[in-house]
């Protein structure tokens, strides 16, 4: 099979390329190679067997999809960003870029797409109140955050809530610009599937980490931000009280989920979403502590600081991906984080 991987020079993209080539497929990589992400051009760790094309997903070359059987769409601006001045860049690259790609796929009669989505489409995760059952708390208020009240309360009685596992049918509630663009990508891809008869598998990545994450950038995941601090000889700064629950999944597991989604039959005319998660949640403080201990560096500093775009707990059930894709994460948290503590980062 010939697979086009957009964003294939990126952190997750290069690992997907490795997985596809190891499985005997041909790979064409299309990447913008933007200076802020790839200051030295094509990364050295990108397998030389992959065909390489440089360009913008908003302006695709007319022959990009020639001979392509399926597309793995990873190209996107990721992370929470700096402020609302990032909004046009996020929407332009993530949503207009996806729409441009989908139109090209329709013209070229390429009928299968694997879309890199994200757990951020859920907003706050799933919560239960002892008295009122499953509830959806609203955005956390500045007054509560300033006072160190980080856990959302029941919207009915104000009681402390217990987090529960998010499933794919949980109502979307994006709470950042990035999250809104990822949900829009899913909607666009779903419309394309209905109109073209094609199939889409949307993989809602949870917190991905592993070798070749970008360093020293506010757009990276929290694990990379902690690693960058440790590499500079600084204590990792943990926001809030460090009790935020997340699911951290190794990038090689994410690559394998993409391989399964690309090579297994999918229902025509539909989009199917799957959580790509390890199934073993940990706190943000756990991540900082394991990385600091494994690198022999300074202990983490819990700051009490916060970002309004952040949510408190998002923990997913991986059951649907296990049934639908045959996917189960293989890299455990402790082993993966200890490896990541000394793994190479991308400049």
Short mmCIF file of C-alpha atoms in Angstrom, two decimals:
data_model
loop_
_atom_site.label_atom_id
_atom_site.label_comp_id
_atom_site.label_asym_id
_atom_site.label_seq_id
_atom_site.Cartn_x
_atom_site.Cartn_y
_atom_site.Cartn_z
CA UNK A 1 0.00 0.00 0.00
CA UNK A 2 1.16 3.53 -0.80
CA UNK A 3 0.44 5.89 2.11
CA UNK A 4 0.71 9.67 2.16
CA UNK A 5 1.69 10.96 5.61
CA UNK A 6 1.09 14.69 5.98
CA UNK A 7 3.23 16.17 8.72
CA UNK A 8 5.42 13.12 8.34
CA UNK A 9 8.56 14.97 9.45
CA UNK A 10 7.01 15.76 12.83
CA UNK A 11 7.31 14.04 16.19
CA UNK A 12 4.49 11.53 15.72
CA UNK A 13 4.75 11.50 11.93
CA UNK A 14 8.30 10.12 11.81
CA UNK A 15 7.32 7.25 14.09
CA UNK A 16 4.33 6.47 11.86
CA UNK A 17 6.65 6.43 8.86
CA UNK A 18 8.86 3.92 10.67
CA UNK A 19 5.90 1.68 11.48
CA UNK A 20 4.57 1.75 7.91
CA UNK A 21 7.92 0.97 6.35
CA UNK A 22 8.55 -1.85 8.82
CA UNK A 23 5.19 -3.33 7.76
CA UNK A 24 6.21 -3.29 4.09
CA UNK A 25 4.32 -0.23 2.86
CA UNK A 26 5.55 2.61 0.65
CA UNK A 27 5.45 6.06 2.22
CA UNK A 28 5.27 9.57 0.80
CA UNK A 29 5.90 12.33 3.34
CA UNK A 30 4.50 15.81 2.83
CA UNK A 31 5.59 18.45 5.35
CA UNK A 32 5.81 22.23 5.52
CA UNK A 33 9.19 22.11 7.31
CA UNK A 34 8.35 25.42 8.97
CA UNK A 35 11.37 27.18 10.46
CA UNK A 36 9.93 27.26 13.99
CA UNK A 37 9.52 23.46 13.99
CA UNK A 38 12.28 22.28 11.64
CA UNK A 39 15.04 24.91 11.69
CA UNK A 40 17.49 22.44 10.15
CA UNK A 41 15.18 21.08 7.48
CA UNK A 42 14.37 17.39 7.20
CA UNK A 43 15.08 15.58 10.49
CA UNK A 44 18.01 13.17 10.46
CA UNK A 45 15.92 10.41 12.04
CA UNK A 46 13.34 10.38 9.21
CA UNK A 47 13.84 7.09 7.35
CA UNK A 48 15.55 7.79 4.00
CA UNK A 49 13.35 5.21 2.26
CA UNK A 50 10.38 7.56 2.54
CA UNK A 51 9.69 9.85 -0.41
CA UNK A 52 9.92 13.47 0.73
CA UNK A 53 7.93 16.44 -0.54
CA UNK A 54 7.95 19.90 1.02
CA UNK A 55 4.85 22.08 0.98
CA UNK A 56 1.82 23.55 2.69
CA UNK A 57 -1.39 21.51 3.15
CA UNK A 58 -3.32 24.62 2.14
CA UNK A 59 -1.58 24.60 -1.27
CA UNK A 60 -1.16 21.00 -2.39
CA UNK A 61 0.80 20.09 -5.52
CA UNK A 62 -1.55 18.59 -8.13
CA UNK A 63 0.26 15.24 -8.27
CA UNK A 64 0.59 14.74 -4.50
CA UNK A 65 -1.95 11.92 -4.38
CA UNK A 66 -0.85 10.11 -7.53
CA UNK A 67 -0.68 6.39 -6.74
CA UNK A 68 -1.74 6.92 -3.11
CA UNK A 69 -4.07 4.34 -1.52
CA UNK A 70 -4.66 6.00 1.86
CA UNK A 71 -3.78 9.19 3.74
CA UNK A 72 -2.54 9.57 7.30
CA UNK A 73 -3.18 13.22 8.16
CA UNK A 74 -0.87 14.41 10.94
CA UNK A 75 -0.12 17.94 9.72
CA UNK A 76 -1.33 20.47 12.30
CA UNK A 77 -0.34 23.18 14.69
CA UNK A 78 -0.62 21.57 18.12
CA UNK A 79 -0.75 22.54 21.78
CA UNK A 80 -2.42 25.30 23.72
CA UNK A 81 -0.35 28.04 22.11
CA UNK A 82 0.53 31.42 23.55
CA UNK A 83 -2.58 33.58 23.18
CA UNK A 84 -5.48 34.37 20.85
CA UNK A 85 -3.12 35.88 18.30
CA UNK A 86 -2.38 32.25 17.35
CA UNK A 87 -6.00 31.77 16.28
CA UNK A 88 -5.61 32.47 12.53
CA UNK A 89 -2.61 30.13 12.29
CA UNK A 90 -4.45 27.29 14.03
CA UNK A 91 -7.59 27.63 11.94
CA UNK A 92 -5.70 28.14 8.68
CA UNK A 93 -3.37 25.17 9.03
CA UNK A 94 -5.62 22.74 10.86
CA UNK A 95 -9.02 23.39 9.31
CA UNK A 96 -8.43 25.01 5.91
CA UNK A 97 -5.52 22.61 5.42
CA UNK A 98 -7.75 19.63 6.18
CA UNK A 99 -10.48 20.90 3.87
CA UNK A 100 -7.96 21.37 1.07
CA UNK A 101 -6.64 17.84 1.56
CA UNK A 102 -10.14 16.33 1.60
CA UNK A 103 -11.06 18.10 -1.65
CA UNK A 104 -7.89 16.75 -3.26
CA UNK A 105 -8.68 13.24 -2.02
CA UNK A 106 -12.13 13.46 -3.59
CA UNK A 107 -10.63 14.53 -6.94
CA UNK A 108 -8.05 11.74 -6.81
CA UNK A 109 -10.56 9.12 -5.62
CA UNK A 110 -8.49 8.26 -2.53
CA UNK A 111 -11.02 6.73 -0.17
CA UNK A 112 -9.42 6.13 3.24
CA UNK A 113 -8.22 8.69 5.77
CA UNK A 114 -6.70 8.28 9.21
CA UNK A 115 -7.03 11.59 11.02
CA UNK A 116 -4.91 12.70 13.97
CA UNK A 117 -7.50 14.00 16.41
CA UNK A 118 -7.10 14.64 20.13
CA UNK A 119 -8.58 14.12 23.56
CA UNK A 120 -8.91 17.92 23.79
CA UNK A 121 -12.21 17.68 21.89
CA UNK A 122 -13.79 16.49 25.16
CA UNK A 123 -12.85 19.59 27.15
CA UNK A 124 -13.20 18.65 30.80
CA UNK A 125 -13.48 14.92 31.18
CA UNK A 126 -16.32 12.89 32.61
CA UNK A 127 -17.39 13.50 36.22
CA UNK A 128 -19.87 12.07 38.71
CA UNK A 129 -21.50 13.65 41.75
CA UNK A 130 -22.43 11.35 44.63
CA UNK A 131 -25.92 12.90 44.70
CA UNK A 132 -26.59 13.95 41.10
CA UNK A 133 -24.80 11.27 39.08
CA UNK A 134 -22.95 12.11 35.86
CA UNK A 135 -22.61 15.87 35.40
CA UNK A 136 -20.72 18.26 33.13
CA UNK A 137 -19.03 21.07 35.05
CA UNK A 138 -18.59 24.39 33.36
CA UNK A 139 -15.24 26.11 32.80
CA UNK A 140 -13.29 26.73 35.96
CA UNK A 141 -13.52 30.30 37.24
CA UNK A 142 -10.60 32.63 37.86
CA UNK A 143 -11.63 33.19 41.49
CA UNK A 144 -11.54 29.46 42.23
CA UNK A 145 -8.23 28.98 40.46
CA UNK A 146 -6.66 31.96 42.25
CA UNK A 147 -7.81 30.43 45.54
CA UNK A 148 -6.26 27.06 44.70
CA UNK A 149 -9.62 25.35 44.15
CA UNK A 150 -8.60 23.42 41.06
CA UNK A 151 -11.11 20.57 41.00
CA UNK A 152 -14.45 21.49 39.43
CA UNK A 153 -17.53 21.22 41.62
CA UNK A 154 -20.94 19.80 40.84
CA UNK A 155 -22.88 22.38 38.78
CA UNK A 156 -26.00 21.54 40.82
CA UNK A 157 -24.80 21.35 44.44
CA UNK A 158 -21.14 22.37 44.32
CA UNK A 159 -19.91 19.11 45.84
CA UNK A 160 -16.54 17.60 44.97
CA UNK A 161 -16.72 15.43 41.88
CA UNK A 162 -15.09 12.11 41.04
CA UNK A 163 -13.57 11.75 37.59
CA UNK A 164 -14.67 8.89 35.34
CA UNK A 165 -13.46 7.40 32.06
CA UNK A 166 -14.29 9.28 28.90
CA UNK A 167 -15.70 7.20 26.05
CA UNK A 168 -15.95 8.15 22.39
CA UNK A 169 -19.66 8.98 22.69
CA UNK A 170 -18.99 11.63 25.35
CA UNK A 171 -20.29 14.97 24.12
CA UNK A 172 -17.55 17.18 22.69
CA UNK A 173 -16.84 20.41 24.56
CA UNK A 174 -13.68 22.04 23.18
CA UNK A 175 -12.25 24.70 25.49
CA UNK A 176 -9.31 26.09 23.52
CA UNK A 177 -8.65 27.26 19.98
CA UNK A 178 -6.63 24.11 19.30
CA UNK A 179 -9.44 21.92 20.60
CA UNK A 180 -11.98 23.72 18.42
CA UNK A 181 -9.86 23.14 15.32
CA UNK A 182 -9.45 19.43 16.07
CA UNK A 183 -13.21 18.99 16.42
CA UNK A 184 -13.73 20.94 13.20
CA UNK A 185 -11.31 18.56 11.45
CA UNK A 186 -13.47 15.63 12.54
CA UNK A 187 -16.63 17.34 11.27
CA UNK A 188 -15.01 18.14 7.92
CA UNK A 189 -13.73 14.60 7.53
CA UNK A 190 -17.13 13.15 8.43
CA UNK A 191 -18.78 15.33 5.77
CA UNK A 192 -16.20 14.19 3.22
CA UNK A 193 -16.87 10.53 4.08
CA UNK A 194 -20.62 10.92 3.58
CA UNK A 195 -20.20 12.82 0.34
CA UNK A 196 -17.48 10.63 -1.18
CA UNK A 197 -18.30 7.22 0.25
CA UNK A 198 -14.85 7.16 1.80
CA UNK A 199 -13.94 6.05 5.31
CA UNK A 200 -12.34 7.95 8.17
CA UNK A 201 -10.75 6.71 11.37
CA UNK A 202 -10.20 9.59 13.80
CA UNK A 203 -7.63 8.74 16.45
CA UNK A 204 -8.11 10.87 19.54
CA UNK A 205 -4.59 10.91 20.93
CA UNK A 206 -4.14 11.37 24.63
CA UNK A 207 -0.85 12.72 26.01
CA UNK A 208 1.77 11.40 23.58
CA UNK A 209 5.42 11.31 24.62
CA UNK A 210 8.63 9.69 23.51
CA UNK A 211 11.90 10.18 21.58
CA UNK A 212 12.21 13.18 19.25
CA UNK A 213 9.59 15.34 20.93
CA UNK A 214 10.25 19.03 20.26
CA UNK A 215 11.99 20.87 23.06
CA UNK A 216 11.86 24.42 24.38
CA UNK A 217 8.50 25.32 22.86
CA UNK A 218 5.17 26.31 24.49
CA UNK A 219 3.39 24.22 21.85
CA UNK A 220 4.86 20.92 23.06
CA UNK A 221 3.20 18.51 25.46
CA UNK A 222 3.79 18.70 29.19
CA UNK A 223 6.21 15.76 29.19
CA UNK A 224 8.45 17.57 26.71
CA UNK A 225 8.23 20.81 28.66
CA UNK A 226 9.39 18.98 31.80
CA UNK A 227 12.22 17.28 29.87
CA UNK A 228 13.35 20.59 28.41
CA UNK A 229 13.55 22.10 31.90
CA UNK A 230 15.58 19.18 33.21
CA UNK A 231 17.95 19.40 30.23
CA UNK A 232 18.60 23.05 31.15
CA UNK A 233 19.34 22.04 34.74
CA UNK A 234 16.08 23.55 36.00
CA UNK A 235 13.40 21.97 38.16
CA UNK A 236 10.26 21.10 36.17
CA UNK A 237 7.50 23.57 37.08
CA UNK A 238 4.22 21.80 37.80
CA UNK A 239 1.08 23.88 37.38
CA UNK A 240 -1.83 23.88 39.84
CA UNK A 241 -1.21 21.28 42.55
CA UNK A 242 0.03 18.59 40.17
CA UNK A 243 -3.07 16.48 40.70
CA UNK A 244 -4.37 16.78 37.14
CA UNK A 245 -5.14 13.29 35.81
CA UNK A 246 -4.05 12.38 32.29
CA UNK A 247 -3.31 9.31 30.21
CA UNK A 248 0.23 9.23 28.82
CA UNK A 249 0.74 7.01 25.77
CA UNK A 250 4.09 6.27 24.16
CA UNK A 251 4.62 7.47 20.60
CA UNK A 252 5.45 3.97 19.33
CA UNK A 253 2.05 2.82 20.54
CA UNK A 254 0.44 5.77 18.76
CA UNK A 255 2.28 4.85 15.56
CA UNK A 256 1.03 1.28 15.85
CA UNK A 257 -2.55 2.53 16.29
CA UNK A 258 -2.16 4.47 13.03
CA UNK A 259 -0.84 1.38 11.26
CA UNK A 260 -3.84 -0.64 12.43
CA UNK A 261 -6.25 2.11 11.39
CA UNK A 262 -4.67 2.36 7.94
CA UNK A 263 -4.55 -1.35 7.18
CA UNK A 264 -7.87 -2.62 8.55
CA UNK A 265 -11.23 -2.32 6.75
CA UNK A 266 -13.32 0.67 7.79
CA UNK A 267 -17.00 1.40 7.21
CA UNK A 268 -17.64 3.34 3.99
CA UNK A 269 -19.29 6.73 4.29
CA UNK A 270 -18.57 7.11 7.98
CA UNK A 271 -16.14 8.48 10.54
CA UNK A 272 -15.24 6.23 13.46
CA UNK A 273 -13.43 7.79 16.43
CA UNK A 274 -11.18 5.94 18.86
CA UNK A 275 -9.38 7.02 22.02
CA UNK A 276 -5.69 6.19 21.72
CA UNK A 277 -4.65 5.84 25.33
CA UNK A 278 -2.67 3.57 27.61
CA UNK A 279 -5.52 2.87 30.00
CA UNK A 280 -3.34 3.65 33.04
CA UNK A 281 -3.87 7.27 34.15
CA UNK A 282 -1.29 9.24 36.10
CA UNK A 283 -1.06 12.73 37.54
CA UNK A 284 1.05 15.52 36.07
CA UNK A 285 3.09 15.40 39.27
CA UNK A 286 3.79 11.70 38.64
CA UNK A 287 5.29 12.56 35.26
CA UNK A 288 7.51 15.31 36.64
CA UNK A 289 8.64 13.10 39.51
CA UNK A 290 9.56 10.08 37.39
CA UNK A 291 11.44 12.21 34.84
CA UNK A 292 13.33 14.12 37.54
CA UNK A 293 14.29 10.94 39.39
CA UNK A 294 15.38 9.13 36.24
CA UNK A 295 17.56 12.03 35.13
CA UNK A 296 19.03 12.61 38.59
CA UNK A 297 18.06 16.27 38.41
CA UNK A 298 16.21 18.74 40.60
CA UNK A 299 12.93 17.73 42.21
CA UNK A 300 9.79 19.21 40.62
CA UNK A 301 8.46 22.54 41.83
CA UNK A 302 4.68 22.70 42.33
CA UNK A 303 3.83 26.31 41.53
CA UNK A 304 0.07 26.70 41.92
CA UNK A 305 0.11 28.61 38.61
CA UNK A 306 -2.56 27.83 36.03
CA UNK A 307 -3.63 28.45 32.46
CA UNK A 308 -7.27 29.24 31.74
CA UNK A 309 -7.26 26.99 28.66
CA UNK A 310 -6.29 23.93 30.68
CA UNK A 311 -8.77 21.39 31.97
CA UNK A 312 -8.48 19.43 35.20
CA UNK A 313 -8.96 15.74 34.46
CA UNK A 314 -9.25 13.90 31.14
CA UNK A 315 -8.92 10.13 31.37
CA UNK A 316 -10.15 7.85 28.62
CA UNK A 317 -11.34 4.32 28.16
CA UNK A 318 -9.27 2.47 25.52
CA UNK A 319 -11.89 -0.28 25.19
CA UNK A 320 -13.30 0.77 21.81
CA UNK A 321 -9.85 0.82 20.17
CA UNK A 322 -9.13 -2.61 21.62
CA UNK A 323 -12.31 -4.02 20.06
CA UNK A 324 -12.40 -2.01 16.83
CA UNK A 325 -8.70 -1.87 15.97
CA UNK A 326 -7.14 -4.61 18.06
CA UNK A 327 -5.05 -1.89 19.70
CA UNK A 328 -3.63 -2.20 23.20
CA UNK A 329 -0.76 -0.02 24.41
CA UNK A 330 2.43 -1.99 25.01
CA UNK A 331 4.79 0.52 26.64
CA UNK A 332 4.22 0.89 30.39
CA UNK A 333 4.34 4.28 32.12
CA UNK A 334 7.43 3.72 34.28
CA UNK A 335 9.50 2.10 31.52
CA UNK A 336 8.42 4.66 28.94
CA UNK A 337 9.10 7.67 31.14
CA UNK A 338 12.48 6.38 32.30
CA UNK A 339 13.49 5.92 28.66
CA UNK A 340 12.13 9.36 27.78
CA UNK A 341 14.19 10.98 30.56
CA UNK A 342 17.33 10.53 28.46
CA UNK A 343 15.84 10.15 24.97
CA UNK A 344 16.86 12.63 22.24
CA UNK A 345 14.64 15.67 21.76
CA UNK A 346 14.22 17.61 18.54
CA UNK A 347 15.70 21.08 18.53
#
